[in-house]
mmCIF file of C-alpha atoms and ligand atoms in Angstrom:
data_model
loop_
_atom_site.group_PDB
_atom_site.id
_atom_site.type_symbol
_atom_site.label_atom_id
_atom_site.label_comp_id
_atom_site.label_asym_id
_atom_site.label_seq_id
_atom_site.Cartn_x
_atom_site.Cartn_y
_atom_site.Cartn_z
ATOM 1 C CA MET A 1 0.000 0.000 0.000
ATOM 2 C CA ASN A 2 1.276 3.426 -0.913
ATOM 3 C CA PRO A 3 2.032 5.251 2.349
ATOM 4 C CA ILE A 4 1.453 8.588 0.605
ATOM 5 C CA LEU A 5 -2.219 7.702 0.549
ATOM 6 C CA ARG A 6 -2.341 7.343 4.277
ATOM 7 C CA LEU A 7 -4.743 10.061 5.365
ATOM 8 C CA SER A 8 -5.486 9.513 8.966
ATOM 9 C CA GLY A 9 -3.680 10.621 12.060
ATOM 10 C CA PRO A 10 -1.638 8.032 13.863
ATOM 11 C CA ASP A 11 -4.631 6.764 15.799
ATOM 12 C CA ALA A 12 -6.965 5.150 13.297
ATOM 13 C CA ASP A 13 -4.636 3.858 10.557
ATOM 14 C CA VAL A 14 -7.314 3.901 7.888
ATOM 15 C CA TYR A 15 -5.940 3.892 4.347
ATOM 16 C CA ALA A 16 -7.331 4.963 1.038
ATOM 17 C CA GLY A 17 -6.932 2.013 -1.287
ATOM 18 C CA ALA A 18 -7.517 -0.508 1.497
ATOM 19 C CA SER A 19 -10.472 -2.844 1.070
ATOM 20 C CA ILE A 20 -13.607 -2.599 3.168
ATOM 21 C CA ASP A 21 -12.774 -5.910 4.731
ATOM 22 C CA ALA A 22 -9.186 -4.954 5.611
ATOM 23 C CA THR A 23 -10.373 -1.627 7.001
ATOM 24 C CA GLN A 24 -12.942 -3.265 9.241
ATOM 25 C CA ARG A 25 -10.378 -5.756 10.501
ATOM 26 C CA GLN A 26 -7.851 -3.014 11.178
ATOM 27 C CA LEU A 27 -10.380 -0.896 13.036
ATOM 28 C CA THR A 28 -11.602 -3.885 15.011
ATOM 29 C CA ARG A 29 -8.033 -4.498 16.135
ATOM 30 C CA LYS A 30 -7.565 -0.863 17.118
ATOM 31 C CA PHE A 31 -10.855 -0.738 18.987
ATOM 32 C CA ARG A 32 -10.096 -3.993 20.797
ATOM 33 C CA LEU A 33 -6.696 -2.691 21.888
ATOM 34 C CA ARG A 34 -8.441 0.429 23.200
ATOM 35 C CA GLY A 35 -10.644 -1.822 25.357
ATOM 36 C CA LEU A 36 -13.965 -1.118 23.641
ATOM 37 C CA ASP A 37 -16.821 -3.522 24.413
ATOM 38 C CA ALA A 38 -17.906 -4.362 20.886
ATOM 39 C CA PRO A 39 -14.946 -3.629 18.598
ATOM 40 C CA GLY A 40 -16.187 -5.535 15.549
ATOM 41 C CA LEU A 41 -19.656 -4.079 15.714
ATOM 42 C CA ASP A 42 -18.384 -0.528 16.161
ATOM 43 C CA ALA A 43 -16.013 -0.922 13.215
ATOM 44 C CA ARG A 44 -18.789 -2.243 11.022
ATOM 45 C CA ILE A 45 -21.210 0.511 11.990
ATOM 46 C CA ILE A 46 -18.691 3.294 11.366
ATOM 47 C CA VAL A 47 -17.548 1.928 8.002
ATOM 48 C CA GLY A 48 -21.148 1.211 6.995
ATOM 49 C CA HIS A 49 -22.270 4.687 8.056
ATOM 50 C CA VAL A 50 -19.649 6.447 5.938
ATOM 51 C CA LEU A 51 -20.255 4.266 2.891
ATOM 52 C CA GLY A 52 -24.031 4.167 3.276
ATOM 53 C CA PHE A 53 -23.882 0.370 3.402
ATOM 54 C CA ASP A 54 -25.817 -1.947 5.681
ATOM 55 C CA ARG A 55 -24.330 -5.187 6.970
ATOM 56 C CA THR A 56 -25.288 -7.148 3.859
ATOM 57 C CA ALA A 57 -23.880 -4.542 1.489
ATOM 58 C CA LEU A 58 -20.622 -4.401 3.449
ATOM 59 C CA ALA A 59 -20.246 -8.168 3.151
ATOM 60 C CA ALA A 60 -21.185 -8.144 -0.522
ATOM 61 C CA HIS A 61 -18.599 -5.445 -1.323
ATOM 62 C CA SER A 62 -15.885 -6.547 1.072
ATOM 63 C CA ASN A 63 -13.171 -6.237 -1.613
ATOM 64 C CA ARG A 64 -14.139 -2.765 -2.716
ATOM 65 C CA VAL A 65 -11.418 -0.233 -1.866
ATOM 66 C CA LEU A 66 -11.875 3.066 -0.071
ATOM 67 C CA THR A 67 -11.582 6.398 -1.835
ATOM 68 C CA PRO A 68 -9.442 9.063 -0.119
ATOM 69 C CA GLU A 69 -12.602 10.893 1.020
ATOM 70 C CA GLU A 70 -14.137 7.735 2.470
ATOM 71 C CA ALA A 71 -10.907 6.841 4.245
ATOM 72 C CA ALA A 72 -10.684 10.357 5.701
ATOM 73 C CA SER A 73 -14.246 10.232 7.011
ATOM 74 C CA ILE A 74 -13.828 6.764 8.477
ATOM 75 C CA ALA A 75 -10.570 7.843 10.111
ATOM 76 C CA GLU A 76 -12.208 10.918 11.623
ATOM 77 C CA LEU A 77 -15.129 8.996 13.132
ATOM 78 C CA SER A 78 -12.839 6.206 14.319
ATOM 79 C CA VAL A 79 -10.593 8.631 16.156
ATOM 80 C CA ARG A 80 -13.688 9.901 17.971
ATOM 81 C CA ARG A 81 -14.585 6.341 18.931
ATOM 82 C CA LEU A 82 -11.017 5.750 20.125
ATOM 83 C CA GLY A 83 -11.622 8.792 22.354
ATOM 84 C CA ARG A 84 -14.509 6.754 23.833
ATOM 85 C CA GLU A 85 -17.289 8.795 22.252
ATOM 86 C CA PRO A 86 -20.269 6.426 21.945
ATOM 87 C CA VAL A 87 -21.236 5.267 18.467
ATOM 88 C CA ALA A 88 -24.712 6.725 18.945
ATOM 89 C CA ARG A 89 -23.265 10.195 19.490
ATOM 90 C CA ILE A 90 -20.913 9.835 16.524
ATOM 91 C CA LEU A 91 -23.849 8.885 14.315
ATOM 92 C CA GLY A 92 -26.211 11.320 16.072
ATOM 93 C CA HIS A 93 -28.961 8.792 16.556
ATOM 94 C CA LYS A 94 -29.919 5.671 18.457
ATOM 95 C CA GLU A 95 -32.674 3.108 18.073
ATOM 96 C CA PHE A 96 -35.041 2.780 21.030
ATOM 97 C CA TRP A 97 -38.170 0.626 21.098
ATOM 98 C CA GLY A 98 -37.524 -0.077 17.421
ATOM 99 C CA LEU A 99 -37.810 3.645 16.607
ATOM 100 C CA PRO A 100 -35.075 6.042 15.451
ATOM 101 C CA PHE A 101 -34.159 8.816 17.902
ATOM 102 C CA LYS A 102 -31.874 11.736 17.240
ATOM 103 C CA VAL A 103 -29.684 12.623 20.219
ATOM 104 C CA ASN A 104 -27.704 15.764 21.026
ATOM 105 C CA ALA A 105 -25.209 16.910 23.638
ATOM 106 C CA HIS A 106 -28.078 17.736 26.034
ATOM 107 C CA THR A 107 -29.814 14.366 25.910
ATOM 108 C CA LEU A 108 -28.895 10.959 27.231
ATOM 109 C CA VAL A 109 -28.393 8.280 24.640
ATOM 110 C CA PRO A 110 -31.514 6.131 25.173
ATOM 111 C CA ARG A 111 -30.571 2.843 26.836
ATOM 112 C CA PRO A 112 -31.950 -0.614 26.157
ATOM 113 C CA GLU A 113 -32.803 -1.012 29.864
ATOM 114 C CA THR A 114 -35.104 2.003 29.614
ATOM 115 C CA GLU A 115 -37.306 -0.105 27.342
ATOM 116 C CA THR A 116 -38.195 -1.916 30.590
ATOM 117 C CA VAL A 117 -40.068 1.255 31.601
ATOM 118 C CA VAL A 118 -42.057 1.198 28.352
ATOM 119 C CA GLU A 119 -42.895 -2.485 28.841
ATOM 120 C CA ALA A 120 -43.917 -1.959 32.460
ATOM 121 C CA THR A 121 -46.123 0.986 31.524
ATOM 122 C CA LEU A 122 -47.845 -0.856 28.701
ATOM 123 C CA SER A 123 -48.458 -3.936 30.802
ATOM 124 C CA SER A 124 -49.926 -1.796 33.583
ATOM 125 C CA LEU A 125 -52.520 -0.627 31.042
ATOM 126 C CA GLY A 126 -53.622 -4.161 30.278
ATOM 127 C CA ARG A 127 -53.926 -6.056 27.050
ATOM 128 C CA ASP A 128 -56.040 -3.497 25.290
ATOM 129 C CA HIS A 129 -53.740 -0.573 25.953
ATOM 130 C CA ARG A 130 -53.704 0.481 22.330
ATOM 131 C CA LYS A 131 -57.446 0.998 22.419
ATOM 132 C CA ARG A 132 -57.664 3.047 25.621
ATOM 133 C CA ARG A 133 -58.967 6.446 24.547
ATOM 134 C CA GLY A 134 -57.817 9.879 25.612
ATOM 135 C CA LEU A 135 -55.075 8.843 28.015
ATOM 136 C CA SER A 136 -52.691 11.585 29.086
ATOM 137 C CA ILE A 137 -49.012 10.752 29.465
ATOM 138 C CA VAL A 138 -46.393 12.939 31.114
ATOM 139 C CA ASP A 139 -42.665 12.201 30.883
ATOM 140 C CA LEU A 140 -40.575 14.140 33.391
ATOM 141 C CA GLY A 141 -37.063 14.794 32.093
ATOM 142 C CA THR A 142 -37.826 13.563 28.604
ATOM 143 C CA GLY A 143 -34.409 14.227 27.000
ATOM 144 C CA SER A 144 -34.630 12.951 23.435
ATOM 145 C CA GLY A 145 -38.293 12.102 24.053
ATOM 146 C CA ALA A 146 -37.581 8.375 23.943
ATOM 147 C CA LEU A 147 -39.945 7.251 26.705
ATOM 148 C CA LEU A 148 -42.795 9.588 25.798
ATOM 149 C CA LEU A 149 -42.669 8.950 22.065
ATOM 150 C CA ALA A 150 -42.312 5.180 22.437
ATOM 151 C CA LEU A 151 -45.458 5.206 24.587
ATOM 152 C CA LEU A 152 -47.346 7.484 22.194
ATOM 153 C CA SER A 153 -46.397 5.184 19.337
ATOM 154 C CA GLU A 154 -48.080 2.326 21.214
ATOM 155 C CA VAL A 155 -51.097 3.997 22.762
ATOM 156 C CA GLU A 156 -52.628 5.420 19.668
ATOM 157 C CA SER A 157 -55.118 7.904 21.047
ATOM 158 C CA ALA A 158 -52.991 9.187 23.911
ATOM 159 C CA PHE A 159 -51.709 12.730 24.249
ATOM 160 C CA GLY A 160 -48.401 13.440 25.943
ATOM 161 C CA ILE A 161 -46.257 16.133 27.471
ATOM 162 C CA GLY A 162 -42.509 15.845 27.909
ATOM 163 C CA THR A 163 -40.668 18.194 30.251
ATOM 164 C CA ASP A 164 -36.982 18.894 30.471
ATOM 165 C CA ILE A 165 -34.847 21.476 32.205
ATOM 166 C CA SER A 166 -32.806 21.731 29.007
ATOM 167 C CA PHE A 167 -34.456 23.661 26.201
ATOM 168 C CA THR A 168 -31.908 22.188 23.776
ATOM 169 C CA ALA A 169 -32.936 18.687 24.782
ATOM 170 C CA LEU A 170 -36.546 19.624 24.054
ATOM 171 C CA LEU A 171 -35.612 20.796 20.550
ATOM 172 C CA CYS A 172 -34.260 17.308 19.971
ATOM 173 C CA ALA A 173 -37.401 15.700 21.419
ATOM 174 C CA ARG A 174 -39.578 17.919 19.239
ATOM 175 C CA ASP A 175 -37.638 16.909 16.116
ATOM 176 C CA ASN A 176 -38.007 13.269 17.098
ATOM 177 C CA ALA A 177 -41.760 13.698 17.571
ATOM 178 C CA ALA A 178 -42.002 15.222 14.095
ATOM 179 C CA ALA A 179 -39.885 12.492 12.495
ATOM 180 C CA LEU A 180 -42.092 9.845 14.100
ATOM 181 C CA ASP A 181 -45.244 11.655 12.988
ATOM 182 C CA LEU A 182 -46.294 12.140 16.612
ATOM 183 C CA SER A 183 -46.189 15.961 16.794
ATOM 184 C CA ALA A 184 -49.954 16.280 16.906
ATOM 185 C CA ARG A 185 -50.055 14.312 20.150
ATOM 186 C CA ALA A 186 -46.862 15.522 21.850
ATOM 187 C CA SER A 187 -46.060 18.830 23.564
ATOM 188 C CA PHE A 188 -42.897 19.852 25.302
ATOM 189 C CA VAL A 189 -42.444 22.150 28.270
ATOM 190 C CA ALA A 190 -39.158 23.497 29.625
ATOM 191 C CA CYS A 191 -39.222 23.085 33.404
ATOM 192 C CA ASN A 192 -37.677 21.117 36.223
ATOM 193 C CA TYR A 193 -39.488 17.749 36.455
ATOM 194 C CA GLY A 194 -43.193 18.642 36.776
ATOM 195 C CA ALA A 195 -42.776 22.185 38.128
ATOM 196 C CA GLY A 196 -44.425 23.808 35.105
ATOM 197 C CA LEU A 197 -47.402 21.454 34.874
ATOM 198 C CA SER A 198 -50.742 21.624 36.601
ATOM 199 C CA GLY A 199 -51.538 17.942 36.038
ATOM 200 C CA PRO A 200 -53.012 15.476 36.546
ATOM 201 C CA ALA A 201 -51.856 12.781 34.121
ATOM 202 C CA ASP A 202 -53.137 9.228 33.739
ATOM 203 C CA ILE A 203 -49.620 7.986 33.159
ATOM 204 C CA LEU A 204 -46.561 9.618 34.675
ATOM 205 C CA VAL A 205 -43.173 8.253 33.643
ATOM 206 C CA SER A 206 -39.618 9.301 34.296
ATOM 207 C CA ASN A 207 -36.051 8.193 33.941
ATOM 208 C CA PRO A 208 -34.572 10.780 36.288
ATOM 209 C CA PRO A 209 -30.856 11.276 36.864
ATOM 210 C CA TYR A 210 -30.070 8.656 39.486
ATOM 211 C CA VAL A 211 -26.310 8.341 39.776
ATOM 212 C CA ALA A 212 -24.916 9.480 43.131
ATOM 213 C CA CYS A 213 -22.588 12.369 42.293
ATOM 214 C CA GLY A 214 -19.671 10.661 43.991
ATOM 215 C CA ASP A 215 -20.070 7.677 41.636
ATOM 216 C CA ILE A 216 -19.935 9.657 38.403
ATOM 217 C CA ALA A 217 -16.142 9.635 38.199
ATOM 218 C CA SER A 218 -16.125 5.821 38.087
ATOM 219 C CA LEU A 219 -18.668 5.467 35.254
ATOM 220 C CA GLU A 220 -17.533 4.249 31.829
ATOM 221 C CA PRO A 221 -15.962 7.099 29.819
ATOM 222 C CA GLU A 222 -18.743 6.786 27.220
ATOM 223 C CA VAL A 223 -21.229 7.784 29.917
ATOM 224 C CA ARG A 224 -19.109 9.978 32.187
ATOM 225 C CA ASP A 225 -17.568 12.086 29.436
ATOM 226 C CA PHE A 226 -20.410 12.250 26.931
ATOM 227 C CA ASP A 227 -23.816 11.979 28.586
ATOM 228 C CA PRO A 228 -24.990 15.321 29.960
ATOM 229 C CA ARG A 229 -24.078 15.548 33.611
ATOM 230 C CA ARG A 230 -27.512 16.922 34.462
ATOM 231 C CA ALA A 231 -29.079 13.738 33.105
ATOM 232 C CA LEU A 232 -26.883 11.541 35.320
ATOM 233 C CA ASP A 233 -26.318 13.418 38.560
ATOM 234 C CA GLY A 234 -28.942 12.533 41.134
ATOM 235 C CA GLY A 235 -27.263 14.413 43.985
ATOM 236 C CA PRO A 236 -25.321 13.033 46.951
ATOM 237 C CA ASP A 237 -27.336 9.792 47.218
ATOM 238 C CA GLY A 238 -28.639 9.690 43.644
ATOM 239 C CA LEU A 239 -32.229 10.185 44.802
ATOM 240 C CA ASP A 240 -32.816 13.934 44.367
ATOM 241 C CA GLY A 241 -34.848 13.384 41.196
ATOM 242 C CA TYR A 242 -37.184 10.903 42.893
ATOM 243 C CA ARG A 243 -37.723 13.320 45.777
ATOM 244 C CA ALA A 244 -38.570 16.134 43.364
ATOM 245 C CA ILE A 245 -41.106 13.930 41.573
ATOM 246 C CA ALA A 246 -42.574 12.656 44.848
ATOM 247 C CA SER A 247 -43.137 16.184 46.125
ATOM 248 C CA ASP A 248 -45.375 16.873 43.091
ATOM 249 C CA ALA A 249 -46.948 13.423 42.769
ATOM 250 C CA ASP A 250 -50.194 14.401 44.416
ATOM 251 C CA ARG A 251 -50.802 17.167 41.868
ATOM 252 C CA LEU A 252 -49.431 15.365 38.825
ATOM 253 C CA LEU A 253 -50.973 11.909 39.175
ATOM 254 C CA ALA A 254 -54.661 11.460 38.339
ATOM 255 C CA PRO A 255 -56.800 9.315 40.671
ATOM 256 C CA GLY A 256 -56.210 5.751 39.516
ATOM 257 C CA GLY A 257 -53.233 6.943 37.472
ATOM 258 C CA VAL A 258 -49.994 5.048 37.209
ATOM 259 C CA LEU A 259 -46.463 6.254 37.901
ATOM 260 C CA VAL A 260 -43.630 4.308 36.286
ATOM 261 C CA LEU A 261 -40.051 5.136 37.192
ATOM 262 C CA GLU A 262 -36.721 3.875 36.008
ATOM 263 C CA LEU A 263 -34.487 2.848 38.900
ATOM 264 C CA GLY A 264 -30.756 2.749 39.343
ATOM 265 C CA GLN A 265 -29.267 -0.469 40.605
ATOM 266 C CA GLY A 266 -30.135 -1.067 44.264
ATOM 267 C CA GLN A 267 -32.595 1.850 44.513
ATOM 268 C CA LEU A 268 -35.897 -0.048 44.656
ATOM 269 C CA GLY A 269 -36.213 -0.015 48.455
ATOM 270 C CA THR A 270 -35.361 3.647 49.006
ATOM 271 C CA VAL A 271 -37.431 4.871 46.056
ATOM 272 C CA THR A 272 -40.392 2.827 47.293
ATOM 273 C CA SER A 273 -40.164 4.489 50.715
ATOM 274 C CA ILE A 274 -39.848 7.990 49.248
ATOM 275 C CA PHE A 275 -43.116 7.467 47.370
ATOM 276 C CA ALA A 276 -44.911 5.544 50.140
ATOM 277 C CA ALA A 277 -44.390 8.630 52.311
ATOM 278 C CA VAL A 278 -46.505 10.681 49.867
ATOM 279 C CA GLY A 279 -49.209 8.036 49.454
ATOM 280 C CA VAL A 280 -47.937 6.431 46.247
ATOM 281 C CA GLU A 281 -47.593 2.657 46.584
ATOM 282 C CA LEU A 282 -45.442 0.207 44.697
ATOM 283 C CA VAL A 283 -47.620 -2.127 42.611
ATOM 284 C CA THR A 284 -45.035 -4.130 40.729
ATOM 285 C CA THR A 285 -41.419 -4.185 39.651
ATOM 286 C CA ARG A 286 -40.001 -5.074 36.282
ATOM 287 C CA TYR A 287 -36.506 -6.435 35.753
ATOM 288 C CA ASP A 288 -34.152 -5.572 32.917
ATOM 289 C CA LEU A 289 -32.218 -8.132 30.878
ATOM 290 C CA SER A 290 -29.444 -8.175 33.485
ATOM 291 C CA GLY A 291 -31.948 -9.145 36.183
ATOM 292 C CA ILE A 292 -31.864 -5.716 37.871
ATOM 293 C CA PRO A 293 -35.164 -4.264 39.158
ATOM 294 C CA ARG A 294 -35.291 -1.441 36.618
ATOM 295 C CA ALA A 295 -38.869 -0.156 36.541
ATOM 296 C CA ALA A 296 -41.152 0.513 39.498
ATOM 297 C CA VAL A 297 -44.878 0.700 38.770
ATOM 298 C CA MET A 298 -46.774 2.685 41.416
ATOM 299 C CA ARG A 299 -50.240 4.004 42.026
ATOM 300 C CA ALA A 300 -51.682 6.633 44.308
ATOM 301 C CA ARG A 301 -53.254 5.046 47.407
ATOM 302 C CA SER A 302 -57.003 5.382 47.061
HETATM 303 N N1 LIG B 1 -28.706 4.571 32.933
HETATM 304 C C1 LIG B 1 -27.676 5.571 33.069
HETATM 305 C C2 LIG B 1 -26.368 4.902 33.410
HETATM 306 O O1 LIG B 1 -25.723 4.473 32.514
HETATM 307 C C3 LIG B 1 -28.052 6.588 34.088
HETATM 308 C C4 LIG B 1 -29.163 7.391 33.603
HETATM 309 C C5 LIG B 1 -29.881 8.009 34.713
HETATM 310 O O2 LIG B 1 -29.291 8.493 35.658
HETATM 311 N N2 LIG B 1 -31.160 7.956 34.603
HETATM 312 O O3 LIG B 1 -25.987 4.774 34.549
#
């Protein structure tokens, strides 16, 4: 290979004139050495993203060589990944509940475990949830809108409001609502948790920041250095967000309404007591794929 065609900085070693296959293998090696969790997958996604190829097309064209422009783009994105920027941020979007979500610097990247909250909410509505008419859904701290929009996509006649303290996050959520054709049923309000809402809602959901601030330094770099701190930092014990929601639960939750919260690991007991103290009782818990109690379903005591 002609070294003059080498375009990247020393980090990525991506070469114009190299085949797709060789490039993916080289990047996989680099990513593995850097300690990334899924080096082969990340390499494939980055190469595929730049070339506009899905997995099948990459395999079908594995001998095709990279142009200088393609190599430069792949090198640039790969260097970002080597700096531990998550693939979803590099691409600017992430799939959640089978739907595409744009993300920005002010939103969390939606996590697979947060789908547990969607599942728990839908199952609390019973088998005919899609047919329930006129339900109101409020998502406190909506970020990219993932929870709210996933629920609106399922409960077809529901109307929803997403709040966020970050106006820039809400711009992202609003774009996601439009892209999913849900704008007519989704509104967004800039406020802290439910402070700007009069309520009440039939369904109240939230994935609040729940990491104790002293634990943030030990999170994976992908989370610690790239997710917005405000979306992670739950105060000294990680529970500030739950307390803020609990203090408004009486106003925000309709009689017979359901509150579904994402939980950090080990928080079920304390979160249950915070809400029991304001008359909101735990009904059921749902576990994520790692077996962690991840969603708490609660109702106001009647
Ligand atoms: N689930 C995030 C994590 O990776 C935390 C998000 C949150 O605080 N809600 O720890």
